[in-house]
CSV table of C-alpha atoms and ligand atoms in Angstrom, one decimal:
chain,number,residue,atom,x,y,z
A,263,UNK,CA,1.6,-152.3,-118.6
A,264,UNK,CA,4.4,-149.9,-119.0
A,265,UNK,CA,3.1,-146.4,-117.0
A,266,UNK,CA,-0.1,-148.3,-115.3
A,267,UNK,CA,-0.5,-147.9,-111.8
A,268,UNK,CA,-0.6,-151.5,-110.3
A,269,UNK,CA,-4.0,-150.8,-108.8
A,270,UNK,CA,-6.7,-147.8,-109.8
A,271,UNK,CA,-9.4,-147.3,-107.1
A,272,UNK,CA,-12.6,-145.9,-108.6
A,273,UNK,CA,-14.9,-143.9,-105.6
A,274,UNK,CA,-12.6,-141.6,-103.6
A,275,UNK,CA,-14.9,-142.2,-100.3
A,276,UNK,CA,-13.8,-143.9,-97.0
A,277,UNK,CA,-13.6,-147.2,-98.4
A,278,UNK,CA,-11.5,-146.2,-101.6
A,279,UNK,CA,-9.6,-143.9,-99.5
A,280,UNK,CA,-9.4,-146.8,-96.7
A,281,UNK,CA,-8.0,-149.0,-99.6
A,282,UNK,CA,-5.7,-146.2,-101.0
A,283,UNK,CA,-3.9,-145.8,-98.0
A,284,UNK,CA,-3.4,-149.6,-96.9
A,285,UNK,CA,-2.7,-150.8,-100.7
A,286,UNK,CA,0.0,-147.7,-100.7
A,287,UNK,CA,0.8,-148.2,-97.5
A,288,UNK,CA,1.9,-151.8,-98.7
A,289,UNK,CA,4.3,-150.4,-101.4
A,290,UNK,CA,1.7,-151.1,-104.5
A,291,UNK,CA,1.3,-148.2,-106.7
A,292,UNK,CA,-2.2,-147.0,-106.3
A,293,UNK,CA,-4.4,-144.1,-108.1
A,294,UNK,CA,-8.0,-143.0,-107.3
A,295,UNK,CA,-10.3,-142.1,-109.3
A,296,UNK,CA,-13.0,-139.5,-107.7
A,297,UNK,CA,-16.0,-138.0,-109.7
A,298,UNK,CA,-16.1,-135.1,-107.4
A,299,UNK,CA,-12.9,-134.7,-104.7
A,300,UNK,CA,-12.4,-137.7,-101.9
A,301,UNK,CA,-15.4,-137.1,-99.5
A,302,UNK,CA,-18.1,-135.7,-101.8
A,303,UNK,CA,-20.2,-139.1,-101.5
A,304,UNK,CA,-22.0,-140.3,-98.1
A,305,UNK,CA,-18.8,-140.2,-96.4
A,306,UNK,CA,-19.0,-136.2,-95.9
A,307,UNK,CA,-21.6,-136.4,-93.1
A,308,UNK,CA,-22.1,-139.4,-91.6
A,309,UNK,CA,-22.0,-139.6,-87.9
A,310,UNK,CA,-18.1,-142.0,-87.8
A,311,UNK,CA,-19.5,-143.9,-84.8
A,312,UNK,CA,-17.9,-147.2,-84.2
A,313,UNK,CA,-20.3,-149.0,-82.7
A,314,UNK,CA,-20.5,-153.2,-83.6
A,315,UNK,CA,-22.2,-154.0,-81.1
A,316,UNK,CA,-24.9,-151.7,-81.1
A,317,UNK,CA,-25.1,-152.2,-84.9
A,318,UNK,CA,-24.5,-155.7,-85.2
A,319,UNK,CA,-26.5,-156.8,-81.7
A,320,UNK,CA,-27.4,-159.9,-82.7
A,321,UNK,CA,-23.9,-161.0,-83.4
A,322,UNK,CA,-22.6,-163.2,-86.2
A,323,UNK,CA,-20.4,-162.1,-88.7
A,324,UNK,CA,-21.0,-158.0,-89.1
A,325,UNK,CA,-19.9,-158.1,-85.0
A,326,UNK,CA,-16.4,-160.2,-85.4
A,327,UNK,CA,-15.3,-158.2,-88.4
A,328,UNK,CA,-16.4,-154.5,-86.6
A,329,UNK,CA,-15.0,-155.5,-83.4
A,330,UNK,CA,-11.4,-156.5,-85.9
A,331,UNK,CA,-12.2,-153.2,-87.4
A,332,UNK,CA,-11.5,-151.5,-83.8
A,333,UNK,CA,-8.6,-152.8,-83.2
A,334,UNK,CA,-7.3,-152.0,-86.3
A,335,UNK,CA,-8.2,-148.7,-85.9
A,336,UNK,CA,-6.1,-148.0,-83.2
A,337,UNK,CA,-3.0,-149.5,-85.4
A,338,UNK,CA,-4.3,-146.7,-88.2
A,339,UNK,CA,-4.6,-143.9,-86.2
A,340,UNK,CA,-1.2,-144.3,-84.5
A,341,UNK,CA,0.3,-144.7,-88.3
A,342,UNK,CA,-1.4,-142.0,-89.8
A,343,UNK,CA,-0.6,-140.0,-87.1
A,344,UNK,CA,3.3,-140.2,-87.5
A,345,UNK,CA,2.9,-140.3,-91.4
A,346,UNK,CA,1.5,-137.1,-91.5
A,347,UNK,CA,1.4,-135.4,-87.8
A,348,UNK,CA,-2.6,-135.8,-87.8
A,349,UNK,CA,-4.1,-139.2,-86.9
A,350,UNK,CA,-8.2,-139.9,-87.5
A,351,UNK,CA,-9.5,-138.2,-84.3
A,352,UNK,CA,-9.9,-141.2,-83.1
A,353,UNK,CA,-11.9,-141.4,-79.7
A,354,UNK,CA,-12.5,-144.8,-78.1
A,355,UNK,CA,-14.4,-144.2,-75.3
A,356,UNK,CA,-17.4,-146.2,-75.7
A,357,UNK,CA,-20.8,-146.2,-77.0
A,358,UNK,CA,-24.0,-145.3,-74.8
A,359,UNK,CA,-27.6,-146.5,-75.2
A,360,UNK,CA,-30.4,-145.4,-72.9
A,361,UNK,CA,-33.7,-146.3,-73.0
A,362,UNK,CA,-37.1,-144.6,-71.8
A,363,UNK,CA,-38.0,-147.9,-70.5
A,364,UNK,CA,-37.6,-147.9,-66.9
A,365,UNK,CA,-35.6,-150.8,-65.2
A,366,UNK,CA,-34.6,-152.0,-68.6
A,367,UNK,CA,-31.4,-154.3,-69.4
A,368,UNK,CA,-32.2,-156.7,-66.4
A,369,UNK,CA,-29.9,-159.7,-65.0
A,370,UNK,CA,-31.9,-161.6,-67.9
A,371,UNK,CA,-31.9,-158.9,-70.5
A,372,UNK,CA,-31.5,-161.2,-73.7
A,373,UNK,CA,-29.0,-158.3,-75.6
A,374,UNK,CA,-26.4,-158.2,-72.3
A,375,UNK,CA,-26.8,-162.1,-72.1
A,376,UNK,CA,-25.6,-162.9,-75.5
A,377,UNK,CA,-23.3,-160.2,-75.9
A,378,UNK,CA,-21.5,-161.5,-72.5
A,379,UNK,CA,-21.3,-164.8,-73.5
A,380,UNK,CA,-20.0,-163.8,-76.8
A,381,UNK,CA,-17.3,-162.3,-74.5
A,382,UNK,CA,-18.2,-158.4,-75.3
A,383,UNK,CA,-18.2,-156.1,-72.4
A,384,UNK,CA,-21.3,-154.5,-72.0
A,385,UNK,CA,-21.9,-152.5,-68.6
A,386,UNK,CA,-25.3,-151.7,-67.0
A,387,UNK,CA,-25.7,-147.8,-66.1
A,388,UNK,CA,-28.0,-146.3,-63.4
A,389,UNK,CA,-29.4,-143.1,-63.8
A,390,UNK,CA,-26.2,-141.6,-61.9
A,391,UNK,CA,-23.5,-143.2,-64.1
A,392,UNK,CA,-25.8,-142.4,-67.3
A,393,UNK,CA,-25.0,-138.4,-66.0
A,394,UNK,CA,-21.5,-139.1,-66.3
A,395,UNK,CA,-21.7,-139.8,-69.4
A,396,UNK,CA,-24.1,-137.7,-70.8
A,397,UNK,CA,-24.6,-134.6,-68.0
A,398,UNK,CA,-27.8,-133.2,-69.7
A,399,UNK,CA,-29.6,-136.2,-70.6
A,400,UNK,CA,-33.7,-136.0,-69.9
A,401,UNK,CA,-34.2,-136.5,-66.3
A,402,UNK,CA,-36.7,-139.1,-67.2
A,403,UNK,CA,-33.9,-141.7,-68.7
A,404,UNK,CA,-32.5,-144.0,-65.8
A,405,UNK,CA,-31.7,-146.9,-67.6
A,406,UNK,CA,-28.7,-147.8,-70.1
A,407,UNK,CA,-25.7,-149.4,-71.0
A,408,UNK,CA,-22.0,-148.8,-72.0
A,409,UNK,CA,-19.9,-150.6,-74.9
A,410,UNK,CA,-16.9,-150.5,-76.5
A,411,UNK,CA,-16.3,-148.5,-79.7
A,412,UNK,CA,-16.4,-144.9,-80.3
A,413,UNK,CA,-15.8,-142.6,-83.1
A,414,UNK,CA,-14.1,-140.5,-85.6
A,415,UNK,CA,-15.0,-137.3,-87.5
A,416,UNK,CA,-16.4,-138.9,-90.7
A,417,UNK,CA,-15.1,-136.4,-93.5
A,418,UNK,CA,-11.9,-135.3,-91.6
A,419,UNK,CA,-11.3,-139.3,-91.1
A,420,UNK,CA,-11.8,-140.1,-95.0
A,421,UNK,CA,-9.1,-137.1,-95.9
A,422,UNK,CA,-6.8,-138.2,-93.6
A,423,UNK,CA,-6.7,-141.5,-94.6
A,424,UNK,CA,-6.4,-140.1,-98.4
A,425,UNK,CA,-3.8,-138.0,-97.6
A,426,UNK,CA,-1.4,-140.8,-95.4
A,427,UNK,CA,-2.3,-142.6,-98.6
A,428,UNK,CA,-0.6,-139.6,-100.9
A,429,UNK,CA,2.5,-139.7,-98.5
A,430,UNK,CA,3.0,-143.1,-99.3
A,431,UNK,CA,3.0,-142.1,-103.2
A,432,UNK,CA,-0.5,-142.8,-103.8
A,433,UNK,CA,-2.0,-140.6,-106.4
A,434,UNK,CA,-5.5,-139.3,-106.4
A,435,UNK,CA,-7.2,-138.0,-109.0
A,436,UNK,CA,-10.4,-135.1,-108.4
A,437,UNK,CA,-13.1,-135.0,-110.9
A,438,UNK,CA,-12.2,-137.9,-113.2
A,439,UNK,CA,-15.5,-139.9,-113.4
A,440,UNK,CA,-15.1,-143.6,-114.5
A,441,UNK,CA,-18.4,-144.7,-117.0
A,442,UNK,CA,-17.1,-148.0,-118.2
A,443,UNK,CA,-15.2,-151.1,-116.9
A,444,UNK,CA,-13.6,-153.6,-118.9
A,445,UNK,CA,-11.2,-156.1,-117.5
A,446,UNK,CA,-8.6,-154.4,-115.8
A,447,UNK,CA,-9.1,-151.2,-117.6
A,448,UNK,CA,-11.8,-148.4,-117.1
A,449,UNK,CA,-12.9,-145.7,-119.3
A,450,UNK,CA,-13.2,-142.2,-117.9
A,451,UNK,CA,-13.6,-138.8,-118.9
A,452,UNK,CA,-10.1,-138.6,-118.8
A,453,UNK,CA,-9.5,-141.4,-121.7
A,454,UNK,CA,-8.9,-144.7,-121.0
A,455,UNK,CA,-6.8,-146.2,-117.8
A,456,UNK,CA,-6.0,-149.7,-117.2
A,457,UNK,CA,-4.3,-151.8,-113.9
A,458,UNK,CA,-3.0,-154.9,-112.9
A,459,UNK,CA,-6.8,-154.2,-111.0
A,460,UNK,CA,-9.4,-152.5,-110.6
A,461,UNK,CA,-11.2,-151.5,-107.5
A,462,UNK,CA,-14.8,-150.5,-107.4
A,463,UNK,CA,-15.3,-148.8,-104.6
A,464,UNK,CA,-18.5,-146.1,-106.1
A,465,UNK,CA,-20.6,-146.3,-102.7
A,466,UNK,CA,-24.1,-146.2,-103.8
A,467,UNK,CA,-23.4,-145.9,-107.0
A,468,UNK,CA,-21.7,-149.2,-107.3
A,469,UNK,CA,-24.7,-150.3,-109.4
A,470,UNK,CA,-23.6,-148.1,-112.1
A,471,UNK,CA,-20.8,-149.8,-113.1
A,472,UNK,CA,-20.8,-153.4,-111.8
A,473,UNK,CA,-23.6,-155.9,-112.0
A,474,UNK,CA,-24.9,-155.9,-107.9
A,475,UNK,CA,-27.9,-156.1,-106.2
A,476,UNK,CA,-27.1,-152.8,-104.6
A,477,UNK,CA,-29.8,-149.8,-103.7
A,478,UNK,CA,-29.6,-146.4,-102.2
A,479,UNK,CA,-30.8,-145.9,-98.9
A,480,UNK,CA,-31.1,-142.4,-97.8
A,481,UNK,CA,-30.5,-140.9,-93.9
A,482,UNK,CA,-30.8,-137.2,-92.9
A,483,UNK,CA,-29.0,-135.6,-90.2
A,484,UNK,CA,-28.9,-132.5,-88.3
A,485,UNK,CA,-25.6,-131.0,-87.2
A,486,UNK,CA,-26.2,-128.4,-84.0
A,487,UNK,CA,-23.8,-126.6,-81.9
A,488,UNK,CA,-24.6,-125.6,-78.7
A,489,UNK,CA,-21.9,-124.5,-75.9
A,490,UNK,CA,-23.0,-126.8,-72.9
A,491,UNK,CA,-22.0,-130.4,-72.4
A,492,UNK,CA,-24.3,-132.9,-73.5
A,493,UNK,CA,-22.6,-135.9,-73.8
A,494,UNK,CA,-19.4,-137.6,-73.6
A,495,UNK,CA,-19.5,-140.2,-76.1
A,496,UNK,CA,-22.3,-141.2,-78.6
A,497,UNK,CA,-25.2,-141.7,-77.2
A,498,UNK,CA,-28.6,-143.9,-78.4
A,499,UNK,CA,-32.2,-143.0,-77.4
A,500,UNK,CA,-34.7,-145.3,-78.8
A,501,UNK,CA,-35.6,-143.3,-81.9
A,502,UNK,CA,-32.7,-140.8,-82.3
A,503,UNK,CA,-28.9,-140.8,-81.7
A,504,UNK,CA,-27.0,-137.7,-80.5
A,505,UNK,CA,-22.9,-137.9,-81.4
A,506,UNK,CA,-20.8,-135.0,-79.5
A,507,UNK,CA,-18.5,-133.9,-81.5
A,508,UNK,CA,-14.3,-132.9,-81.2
A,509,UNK,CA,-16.0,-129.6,-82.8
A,510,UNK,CA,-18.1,-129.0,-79.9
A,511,UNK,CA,-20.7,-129.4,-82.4
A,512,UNK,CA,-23.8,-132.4,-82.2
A,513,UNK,CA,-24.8,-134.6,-85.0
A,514,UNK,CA,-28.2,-135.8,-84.7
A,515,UNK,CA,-29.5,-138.4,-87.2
A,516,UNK,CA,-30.9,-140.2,-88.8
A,517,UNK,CA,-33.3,-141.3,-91.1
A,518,UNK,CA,-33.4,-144.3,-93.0
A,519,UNK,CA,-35.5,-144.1,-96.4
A,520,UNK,CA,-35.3,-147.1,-98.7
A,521,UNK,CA,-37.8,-145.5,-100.8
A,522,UNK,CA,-36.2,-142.4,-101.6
A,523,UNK,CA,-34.4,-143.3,-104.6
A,524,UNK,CA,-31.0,-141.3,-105.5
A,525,UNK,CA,-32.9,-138.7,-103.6
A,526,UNK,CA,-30.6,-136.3,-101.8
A,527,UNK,CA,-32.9,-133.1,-100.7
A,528,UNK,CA,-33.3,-132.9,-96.7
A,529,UNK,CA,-36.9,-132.5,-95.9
A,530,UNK,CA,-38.4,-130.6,-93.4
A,531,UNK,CA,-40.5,-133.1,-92.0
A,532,UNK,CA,-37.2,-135.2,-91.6
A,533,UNK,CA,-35.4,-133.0,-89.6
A,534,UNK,CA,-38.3,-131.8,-88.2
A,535,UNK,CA,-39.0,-134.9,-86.9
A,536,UNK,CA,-34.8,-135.3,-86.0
A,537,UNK,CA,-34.9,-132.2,-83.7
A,538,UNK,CA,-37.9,-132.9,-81.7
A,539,UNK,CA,-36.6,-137.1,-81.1
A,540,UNK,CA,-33.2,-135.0,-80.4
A,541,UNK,CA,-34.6,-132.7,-77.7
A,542,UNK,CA,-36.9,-135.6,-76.1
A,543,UNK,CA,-33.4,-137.0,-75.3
A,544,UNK,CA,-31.6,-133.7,-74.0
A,545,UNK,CA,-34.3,-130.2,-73.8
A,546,UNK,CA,-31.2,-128.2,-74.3
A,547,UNK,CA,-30.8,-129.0,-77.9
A,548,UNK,CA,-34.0,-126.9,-77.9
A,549,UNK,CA,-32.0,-123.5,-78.1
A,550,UNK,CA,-29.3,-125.1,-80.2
A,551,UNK,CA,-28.0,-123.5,-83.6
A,552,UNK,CA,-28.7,-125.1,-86.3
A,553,UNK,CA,-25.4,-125.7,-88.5
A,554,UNK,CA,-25.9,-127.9,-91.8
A,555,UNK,CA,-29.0,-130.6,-92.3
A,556,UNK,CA,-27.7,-132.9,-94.7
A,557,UNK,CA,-28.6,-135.9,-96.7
A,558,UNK,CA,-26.9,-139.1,-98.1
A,559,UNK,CA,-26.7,-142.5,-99.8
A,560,UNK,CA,-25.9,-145.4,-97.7
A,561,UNK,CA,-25.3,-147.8,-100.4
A,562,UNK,CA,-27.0,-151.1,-99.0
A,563,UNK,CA,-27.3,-154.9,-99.8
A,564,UNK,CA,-29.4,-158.1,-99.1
A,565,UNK,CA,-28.1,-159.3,-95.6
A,566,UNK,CA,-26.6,-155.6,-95.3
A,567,UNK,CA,-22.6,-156.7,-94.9
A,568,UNK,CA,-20.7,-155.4,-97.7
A,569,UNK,CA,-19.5,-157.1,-100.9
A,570,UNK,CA,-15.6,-157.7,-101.1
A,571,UNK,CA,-15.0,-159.6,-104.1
A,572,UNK,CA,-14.4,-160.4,-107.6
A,573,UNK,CA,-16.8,-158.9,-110.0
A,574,UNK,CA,-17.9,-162.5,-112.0
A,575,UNK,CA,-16.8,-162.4,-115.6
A,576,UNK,CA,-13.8,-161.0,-114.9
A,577,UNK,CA,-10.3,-161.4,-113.6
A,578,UNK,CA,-9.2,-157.7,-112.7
A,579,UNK,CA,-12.2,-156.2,-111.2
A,580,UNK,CA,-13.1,-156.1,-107.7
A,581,UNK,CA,-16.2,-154.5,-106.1
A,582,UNK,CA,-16.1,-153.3,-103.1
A,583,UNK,CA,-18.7,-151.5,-101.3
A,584,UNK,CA,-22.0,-151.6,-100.1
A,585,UNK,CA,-21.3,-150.8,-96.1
A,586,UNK,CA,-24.8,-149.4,-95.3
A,587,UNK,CA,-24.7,-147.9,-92.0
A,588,UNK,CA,-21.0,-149.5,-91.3
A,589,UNK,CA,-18.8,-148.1,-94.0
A,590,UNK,CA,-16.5,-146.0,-91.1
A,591,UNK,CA,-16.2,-149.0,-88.4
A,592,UNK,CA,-15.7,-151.5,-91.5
A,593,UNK,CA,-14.0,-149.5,-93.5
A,594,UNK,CA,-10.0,-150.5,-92.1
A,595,UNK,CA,-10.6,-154.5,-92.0
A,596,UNK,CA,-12.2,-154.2,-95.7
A,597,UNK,CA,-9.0,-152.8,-96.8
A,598,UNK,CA,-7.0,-155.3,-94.9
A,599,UNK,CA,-9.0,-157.9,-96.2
A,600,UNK,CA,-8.1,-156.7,-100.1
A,601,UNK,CA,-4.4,-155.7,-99.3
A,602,UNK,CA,-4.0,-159.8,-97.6
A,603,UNK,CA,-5.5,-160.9,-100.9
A,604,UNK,CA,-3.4,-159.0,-103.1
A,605,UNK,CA,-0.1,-159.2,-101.4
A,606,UNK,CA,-0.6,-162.1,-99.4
A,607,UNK,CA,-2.7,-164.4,-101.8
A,608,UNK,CA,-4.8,-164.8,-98.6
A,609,UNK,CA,-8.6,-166.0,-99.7
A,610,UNK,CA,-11.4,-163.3,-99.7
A,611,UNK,CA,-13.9,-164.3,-96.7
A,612,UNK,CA,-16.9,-166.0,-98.0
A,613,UNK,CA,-18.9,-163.4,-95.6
A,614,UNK,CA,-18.6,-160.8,-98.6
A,615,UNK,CA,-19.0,-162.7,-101.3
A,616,UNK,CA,-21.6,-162.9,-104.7
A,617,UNK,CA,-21.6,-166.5,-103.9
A,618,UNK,CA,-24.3,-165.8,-100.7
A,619,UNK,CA,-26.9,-163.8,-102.8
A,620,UNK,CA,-27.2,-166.7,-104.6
A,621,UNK,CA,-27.8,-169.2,-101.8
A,622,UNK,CA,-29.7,-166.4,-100.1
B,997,FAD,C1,-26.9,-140.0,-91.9
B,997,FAD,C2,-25.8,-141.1,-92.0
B,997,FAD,C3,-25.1,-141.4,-90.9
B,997,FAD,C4,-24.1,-142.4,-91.0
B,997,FAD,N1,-23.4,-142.7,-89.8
B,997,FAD,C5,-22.5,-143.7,-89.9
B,997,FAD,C6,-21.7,-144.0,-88.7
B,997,FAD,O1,-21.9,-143.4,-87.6
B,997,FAD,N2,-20.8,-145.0,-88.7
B,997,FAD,C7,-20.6,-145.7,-89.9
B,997,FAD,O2,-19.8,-146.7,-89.9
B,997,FAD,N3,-21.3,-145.5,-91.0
B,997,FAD,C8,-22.2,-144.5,-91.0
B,997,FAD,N4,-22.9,-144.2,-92.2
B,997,FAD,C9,-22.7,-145.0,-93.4
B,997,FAD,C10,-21.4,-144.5,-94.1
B,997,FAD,O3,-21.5,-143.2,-94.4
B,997,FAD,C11,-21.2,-145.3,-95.4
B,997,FAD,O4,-21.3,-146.7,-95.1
B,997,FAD,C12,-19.8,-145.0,-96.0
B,997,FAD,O5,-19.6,-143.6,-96.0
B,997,FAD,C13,-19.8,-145.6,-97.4
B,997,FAD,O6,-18.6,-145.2,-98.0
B,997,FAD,P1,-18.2,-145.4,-99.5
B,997,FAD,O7,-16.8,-145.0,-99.7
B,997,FAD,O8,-18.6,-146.8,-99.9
B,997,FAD,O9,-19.3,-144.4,-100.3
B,997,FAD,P2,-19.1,-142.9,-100.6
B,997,FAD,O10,-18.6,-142.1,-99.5
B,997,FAD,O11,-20.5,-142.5,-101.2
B,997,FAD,O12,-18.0,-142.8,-101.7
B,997,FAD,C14,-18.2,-143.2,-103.1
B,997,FAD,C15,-17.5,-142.2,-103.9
B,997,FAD,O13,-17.5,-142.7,-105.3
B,997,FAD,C16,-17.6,-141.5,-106.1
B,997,FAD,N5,-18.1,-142.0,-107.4
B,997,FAD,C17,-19.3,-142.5,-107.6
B,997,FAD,N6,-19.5,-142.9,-108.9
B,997,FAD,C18,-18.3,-142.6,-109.5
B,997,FAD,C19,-17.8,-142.7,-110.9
B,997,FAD,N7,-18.5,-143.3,-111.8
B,997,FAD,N8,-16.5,-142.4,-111.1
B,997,FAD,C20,-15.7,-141.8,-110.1
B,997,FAD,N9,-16.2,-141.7,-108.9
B,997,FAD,C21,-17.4,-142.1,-108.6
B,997,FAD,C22,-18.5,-140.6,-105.4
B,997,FAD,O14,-18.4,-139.2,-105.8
B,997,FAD,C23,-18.1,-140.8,-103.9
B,997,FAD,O15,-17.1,-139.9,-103.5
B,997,FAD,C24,-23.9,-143.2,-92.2
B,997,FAD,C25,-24.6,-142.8,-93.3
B,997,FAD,C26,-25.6,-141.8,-93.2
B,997,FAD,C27,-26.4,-141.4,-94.5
């Protein structure tokens, strides 16, 4: 192979950037491949909560892996942190949702059941511990619940995790796009570049290169800033989330629009619709600066858990992506899943596999 690196990441998003620094991390020699720079994709402005068990409330697999994911995260951050003096900005405070729905989450409330006797922690808030929380919420909202997870500043997160993956020799390579795959080999606009294997790791643009039954889903946001204390932590309303962040500034998203295509204009009527679901929840956003509305590509799949797996046909490709709305809180156990299989031998989980579109 003489010069080849022994693994070339193509997508220089959280999940190649994820895998960058873990596979590094791990003493392979790892280069990424990015179109743009590392962050340019749907990674730049999502809102980084880390929340399985609002996302995954039914449970099963999505929920086990998110809530490995968290604990991971913790490991990470810590790392990162004495790598390169910045960790992720990780905050795990929690996760709250509130409800219009007065005297909702009951002793019987099916969501707190299951999720207790999954063993989850899931807290029931009044309308007094909701203000701790989240000081300006509508006077209106009295019921709610806390969970575990929290957050991290999406784009800052992704560059970290690209840079700890740099200090451990990693070496990433801005505006080199990849429009071919072969086996263990890619061709780019920089000539062609082979590995002991390839990642694929394009986001919503996975489809491009590898044969998967991926499609772009398109969410808007709104990023405000406003000086008075909303909230705490991340907080769900019933149509509209509201994510405080370290910046003092307030993410509110999102929209979901399967049919939208590679679409990536925000719309008025999108954010229009954002900012008055966003001041229903807390007035004050109502005199609230508006900062950046932005739009992305979640990259999704049928079942919506990601694919982590061997492309078929060939030996030395591997495609991973499609994290939909979970590509930040899955984005440390998927690279822990690849590292075990390539420096462990351990089996890829049949959760992310080809194998379950078949039999789907
Ligand atoms: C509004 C919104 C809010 C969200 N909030 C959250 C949240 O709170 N929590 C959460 O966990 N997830 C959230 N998500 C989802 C999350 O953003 C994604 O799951 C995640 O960012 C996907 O990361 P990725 O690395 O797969 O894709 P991307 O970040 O899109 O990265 C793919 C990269 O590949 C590059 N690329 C593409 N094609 C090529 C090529 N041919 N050659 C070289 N490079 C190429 C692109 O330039 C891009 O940088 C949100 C998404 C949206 C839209």
């Amino acid at each position: 192979m003489g010069d080849a690196p022994d693994v070339l990441i193509v997508g220089g998003g959280v999940i190649g950037c994820a895998l960058a620094y873990d596979l590094a991390a791990s003493g392979l020699d790892v280069t990424v491949l990015e179109q743009e720079r590392v962050g340019a994709g749907v990674s730049y402005g999502a809102g980084g909560m880390l929340a399985p068990q609002i996302e995954f409330a039914q449970g099963g697999p999505g929920l086990e892996w998110g809530m490995r994911s968290l604990t991971l995260y913790q490991e990470w951050d810590e790392a990162i942190r004495q790598r390169i003096g910045f960790g992720l900005d990780l905050d795990l405070s929690g996760i709250v949702r509130v409800t219009n729905t007065p005297n909702a989450w009951g002793p019987s409330d099916p969501f707190i059941r299951r999720h207790t006797q999954m063993g989850y922690v899931v807290k029931r808030l009044d309308a007094s511990t909701i203000r701790e929380w989240a000081p300006q919420i509508h006077p209106a909202i009295t019921s709610g619940i806390w969970v575990v997870g929290g957050q991290v500043d999406a784009y800052r997160a992704t560059r970290m995790m690209a840079q700890a993956a740099v200090s451990h020799n990693a070496l990433i390579r801005s505006g080199v796009m990849v429009t071919g795959i072969e086996d263990g080999c890619v061709m780019t606009t920089a000539g062609r570049l082979c590995a002991q294997m390839v990642i694929v790791a394009t986001g919503a643009w996975l489809p491009h290169l590898v044969d998967v039954p991926l499609k772009p889903v398109k969410g808007q946001r709104l990023l405000v800033a406003l000086p008075q204390l909303l909230a705490r932590v991340p907080i769900f309303g019933d149509n509209i989330y509201v994510v405080p962040k370290a910046s003092g500034q307030y993410f509110l998203g999102a929209t979901t629009e399967p049919e939208a295509g590679y679409d990536q204009n925000p719309t008025l009527e999108a954010l229009m619709d954002l900012g008055t679901a966003a001041v229903g929840l807390f007035p004050e956003l109502r005199h609230a600066s508006v900062i950046e509305p932005w739009a992305g590509l979640r990259p999704v799949l049928p079942g919506e858990l990601p694919l982590i797996a061997r492309v078929p046909r060939y030996e030395r490709v591997l495609a991973v992506g499609g994290h939909y709305r979970h590509g930040f809180l899955l984005a440390p156990i998927t690279a822990r899943i690849v590292r075990d299989w390539m420096v462990s031998n351990a089996p890829l989980p049949p959760d992310f596999s080809y194998q379950r579109f078949e039999t789907a």
